[in-house]
């Protein structure tokens, strides 16, 4: 779909370990420094809990754990990317804990390769495609899929 | 996306559904007071509005259907048709039909046309056939009202700012008014802003119309029938028509000044009396003669009287606001409460007199703001009560029982959200009373009770709670059959010896139903456990009292509001939690010695009473070591005392409840979250659910 | 149609309104009034060619007058003998109040009955 029309979009990149990821900037609301997260009992490990975002209670997901990587120690670079996700036909605000936020850059749709069918450690359905920046691959995430209700609310099953 | 047309239709639907529920109430009241002209008028106006607006917005079917009903009620209004039970029955049916038609317009099931025709036929039959006008038109004039002496009225009409958007031209209404008699139309332009602030689609003009007519005051009011809900309309008789009939230029000036709001009627009066003001200035300039000023003064007096009367009317007026705006306001006030708590905390640390006094003042103001904000959401429960009237009426007819519903405390106020959620459980409880509680008339007669059974609903405040009781004088609950059934359903063991009250409580458990016969009324596959779930979700509790042969009293205890909770703040590990204070009875210490004495069972002896407890740390799998000295918060849940073990109890905490959101919708044992003074989030525990969770766990570990 | 002619002196101008002035054109009229009132000291509004005017536009004329008073400027209505306008003005009950617009000697609502 994306390949037929050539339009330029902006992406925010962040890292998890060595990997570089990107999400469309329109999905990102703001980036916060790491703050105390209140754990909600009986929820999966990657659901870190909730934070207070100016009076709103916002859930935070550990992206490393969500993608099956090992948990990292918090550093000064650790931050929470606040995003707007459409979940169950509702706009929901959600935080993603990442190792570091890199930059905002533009990509033409022509520069985006479809996700490879094999050889990725990440579920291909989570990817919109692959981009490249200075010889480094960037995984462009389909954040609505990553944060879909079924992905996150496996909660109850694990809880009980 | 939505066209203006859609918007109008939507507005019509909203208005109509409100009118329809009001109509139902009016009809039920009318049944009891068939002579009440005010009620008849209300029914007529509701039908008239639905018909008129329906036609205007293209709901022709509805408009057509309503036409005949309106015709009949016009005849009722003029006393040609009496109010009978049959008429009420028929009109209620018509009302339901209109509701169905409305729903069909919104994409619901199509209405039963045959039924509709039957209803119309019913109404047509009521219209005296020799009256040709009855066929020709509905709202046309009533049979020659006796000619009234011409009187003069002052009509004040201030349209809603948005009136243009609803497609209404207020000038047409003035034209209609002019047809009734001799009119003097005076626009009030005081609200017109300067160009830069001018919204081209808003109506800033209001009118005072002095009308002299031999028509009835109702005919004047009928002109504004479509707009009376959204606009300010008042019609007042001016008793001295002669005065009004001699218009002069400054009579208007006086008015203008008052209208503008530049001068209050009183001020104008004083100024005019005291020193040389406009009047004398005008006289001295030779523009007017003195007697004319006097005459203006005279009118000023009249105006003043009318104004002050009108002002009292205005104070009772209401504003319609979308619920989401209120929610937003409540949220903002919630934020403020949190920030204020931080301020107080900071000031107590700094110990600076000036800061402290500011903090105190802010605290005071915040509390007041919070109270008044929450009070905006408060609605009287009466509207819910009256909705049940219809239920009782229809159900008792269906079951062949004679039942009367009485209410008291209808003006008791509750948070809108609570009221909305209360409807279903109340319906269930009332159905139950009617179906299983109250006996058929012959049985009642046999046991010496009056034929007519009573269901009494009442509401009253009790501290931060509201008590709602549903009381019937029916057969009451039979503890023996409840026990047998509970044993049969495996809810209790056969040798259990439960006090009566706990036995009664069993009927709210899942899988229990006292109905031996399944009727269309209660046989819907849902038990009373739904009621309990619903009340639980409202942070409320149920109390049940019954005496065999005498009746049953069910009392629902509900918090005044769901937006704010009085909580008890506790700590477990690094996290803080809030328990609803309403359920908490006491806090006691749990020492290691006591734990050991119980030999692994989770019970504690409090002043000789054995109380089971739940370790929240274990249940929630919170990491870290248990403290040597823990605290138990003892709460009462469904009459049972249960302890919740926490690390420490911090204290009382009044807080705004935040939704945990979609992601955590399935998280158990939590009813929401709240933000603490330091900005961190604490979870609010749903203790009822926690008890259920712990029970389930016990069952699984045992098995 | 709205046309505007500025006089040579630059102090005054004539705004000629023509056609139907109903709520659909209220915004257009508002914009024109703001723009032209801004450019002159005395704005004459000629209504001779108006063949329909509704409440929304009548209100605007009043607002223009009010605005002018606030700025120490002048707005004068001309061509008010136009039957259509006269009827609309009377039907809406504006006569007797805002007539200062048309007749400087008459009482105007905004001028608080001073004149």
Coordinates of N, CA, C and O in Angstrom, one line a residue, chain B residues 164 170-171 174-175 178 185-187 189-190 192-195 198 200-205 207 253 256-257 260 285, chain C residues 23 26-27 30 33-34 37 55-56 59-60 62-64 66-67 91-95 97-98 107 109-110 112 114:
Chain B
X164 N -31.1 30.1 15.5 CA -31.0 30.0 14.1 C -30.6 28.7 13.6 O -31.0 28.2 12.6
X170 N -37.0 33.5 14.8 CA -37.9 34.1 15.8 C -38.8 35.1 15.4 O -39.9 35.3 16.0
X171 N -38.5 35.8 14.3 CA -39.4 36.8 13.8 C -40.7 36.2 13.3 O -41.8 36.9 13.5
X174 N -42.9 36.1 16.2 CA -43.5 37.4 16.4 C -44.7 37.7 15.5 O -45.7 38.2 15.9
X175 N -44.5 37.3 14.2 CA -45.6 37.4 13.3 C -46.8 36.7 13.7 O -48.0 37.1 13.6
X178 N -48.5 38.5 16.3 CA -49.3 39.6 15.8 C -50.7 39.3 15.3 O -51.6 40.1 15.3
X185 N -44.1 45.6 19.2 CA -42.9 44.7 19.3 C -41.7 45.6 19.6 O -41.4 46.5 18.8
X186 N -41.0 45.3 20.7 CA -39.8 46.1 21.0 C -38.6 45.2 21.2 O -38.6 44.3 22.0
X187 N -37.7 45.3 20.3 CA -36.5 44.4 20.4 C -35.6 44.9 21.5 O -35.5 46.1 21.9
X189 N -31.8 44.9 22.4 CA -30.5 44.7 21.7 C -29.3 44.8 22.6 O -28.2 44.9 22.2
X190 N -29.6 44.7 23.9 CA -28.5 44.9 24.8 C -27.4 43.9 24.8 O -26.3 44.1 25.2
X192 N -26.2 42.5 22.0 CA -25.4 42.6 20.7 C -24.0 43.0 21.0 O -23.8 44.1 21.6
X193 N -23.0 42.3 20.7 CA -21.7 42.6 20.9 C -21.1 43.5 19.8 O -21.7 43.7 18.8
X194 N -19.9 43.9 20.0 CA -19.2 44.7 18.9 C -18.9 43.7 17.8 O -18.8 42.4 18.0
X195 N -18.6 44.2 16.6 CA -18.4 43.3 15.4 C -17.3 42.2 15.7 O -17.5 41.0 15.3
X198 N -18.7 39.3 17.3 CA -20.0 38.9 16.8 C -20.0 37.6 16.1 O -19.2 37.4 15.2
X200 N -21.9 35.5 13.7 CA -22.9 35.7 12.7 C -24.1 34.7 12.8 O -25.2 35.0 12.3
X201 N -23.9 33.6 13.4 CA -24.9 32.6 13.4 C -25.7 32.6 14.8 O -26.5 31.8 15.1
X202 N -25.3 33.6 15.6 CA -26.0 33.6 16.9 C -27.1 34.6 16.9 O -27.1 35.6 16.2
X203 N -28.1 34.4 17.8 CA -29.2 35.4 17.9 C -29.0 36.1 19.2 O -29.0 35.6 20.2
X204 N -28.8 37.4 19.0 CA -28.5 38.2 20.2 C -29.7 39.1 20.6 O -29.7 39.8 21.6
X205 N -30.8 39.0 19.8 CA -31.9 39.8 20.0 C -33.0 39.1 20.9 O -33.2 38.0 20.8
X207 N -37.0 40.1 22.8 CA -38.1 41.0 22.6 C -39.0 41.1 23.8 O -39.2 40.2 24.6
X253 N -37.5 55.0 26.2 CA -36.2 55.3 26.7 C -36.0 54.7 28.1 O -35.0 54.0 28.4
X256 N -35.6 51.2 27.7 CA -34.3 50.9 27.1 C -33.2 50.8 28.1 O -32.4 49.9 28.2
X257 N -33.1 51.9 28.9 CA -32.1 52.0 29.9 C -32.1 50.7 30.8 O -31.0 50.2 31.2
X260 N -31.1 47.6 28.9 CA -29.7 47.6 28.7 C -28.9 47.0 29.8 O -27.8 46.5 29.7
X285 N -34.4 70.5 27.6 CA -34.1 70.6 26.2 C -35.3 70.9 25.4 O -35.2 71.1 24.1
Chain C
X23 N -29.0 34.7 6.8 CA -27.9 34.1 7.6 C -26.8 33.5 6.9 O -25.6 33.5 7.3
X26 N -24.4 36.2 6.5 CA -24.1 37.0 7.7 C -22.6 37.2 7.9 O -22.1 38.2 8.2
X27 N -21.9 36.1 7.7 CA -20.4 36.2 7.9 C -19.7 37.1 6.9 O -18.8 37.8 7.3
X30 N -20.4 40.5 8.0 CA -19.6 40.9 9.1 C -18.2 41.3 8.7 O -17.6 42.3 9.1
X33 N -18.1 44.6 7.0 CA -18.3 45.7 8.0 C -17.0 46.0 8.8 O -16.6 47.2 8.9
X34 N -16.4 44.9 9.2 CA -15.2 45.1 10.0 C -14.1 45.8 9.2 O -13.5 46.8 9.6
X37 N -15.2 49.5 8.1 CA -15.3 50.4 9.2 C -13.9 50.8 9.7 O -13.6 51.9 10.2
X55 N -33.1 38.7 10.4 CA -32.7 39.1 11.7 C -31.2 39.1 11.9 O -30.6 40.0 12.5
X56 N -30.5 38.0 11.4 CA -29.1 37.9 11.6 C -28.3 39.1 11.1 O -27.4 39.6 11.7
X59 N -29.1 42.4 13.1 CA -28.3 42.5 14.3 C -26.9 43.0 14.0 O -26.3 43.8 14.7
X60 N -26.4 42.6 12.8 CA -25.1 43.0 12.4 C -25.0 44.5 12.2 O -24.0 45.2 12.5
X62 N -26.7 46.7 13.7 CA -26.7 47.3 15.0 C -25.3 47.2 15.6 O -24.8 48.1 16.2
X63 N -24.7 46.0 15.4 CA -23.4 45.8 16.0 C -22.4 46.8 15.4 O -21.5 47.3 16.0
X64 N -22.6 47.0 14.1 CA -21.7 47.9 13.4 C -21.8 49.3 14.0 O -20.8 50.0 14.2
X66 N -22.8 50.0 17.0 CA -22.3 50.0 18.4 C -20.7 50.1 18.3 O -20.1 50.8 19.1
X67 N -20.2 49.3 17.4 CA -18.7 49.3 17.2 C -18.2 50.6 16.9 O -17.2 51.1 17.4
X91 N -40.8 44.6 11.6 CA -41.2 43.3 12.1 C -40.4 42.8 13.2 O -40.9 42.1 14.1
X92 N -39.1 43.1 13.2 CA -38.3 42.6 14.2 C -38.3 43.5 15.4 O -37.6 43.2 16.4
X93 N -39.0 44.5 15.4 CA -39.1 45.4 16.5 C -37.9 46.3 16.8 O -37.7 46.7 17.9
X94 N -37.1 46.5 15.7 CA -35.9 47.3 15.9 C -36.2 48.8 15.8 O -35.4 49.6 16.3
X95 N -37.3 49.2 15.2 CA -37.6 50.6 15.1 C -37.8 51.2 16.5 O -38.1 50.5 17.4
X97 N -35.6 51.9 18.4 CA -34.4 51.7 19.2 C -33.1 52.1 18.4 O -32.4 53.0 18.8
X98 N -33.0 51.5 17.3 CA -31.7 51.7 16.6 C -31.9 52.7 15.5 O -31.1 52.7 14.6
X107 N -33.8 58.8 18.9 CA -33.2 58.1 20.0 C -32.5 56.8 19.5 O -33.1 56.1 18.8
X109 N -30.6 53.4 20.7 CA -30.3 52.5 21.8 C -28.9 52.6 22.3 O -28.7 52.8 23.5
X110 N -28.0 52.6 21.4 CA -26.6 52.6 21.9 C -26.1 53.9 22.5 O -25.2 53.9 23.2
X112 N -27.9 55.6 24.3 CA -28.5 55.7 25.6 C -29.5 56.8 25.7 O -29.8 57.4 26.7
X114 N -29.4 59.8 24.5 CA -28.8 61.1 24.7 C -29.3 62.1 23.7 O -29.6 63.2 23.9

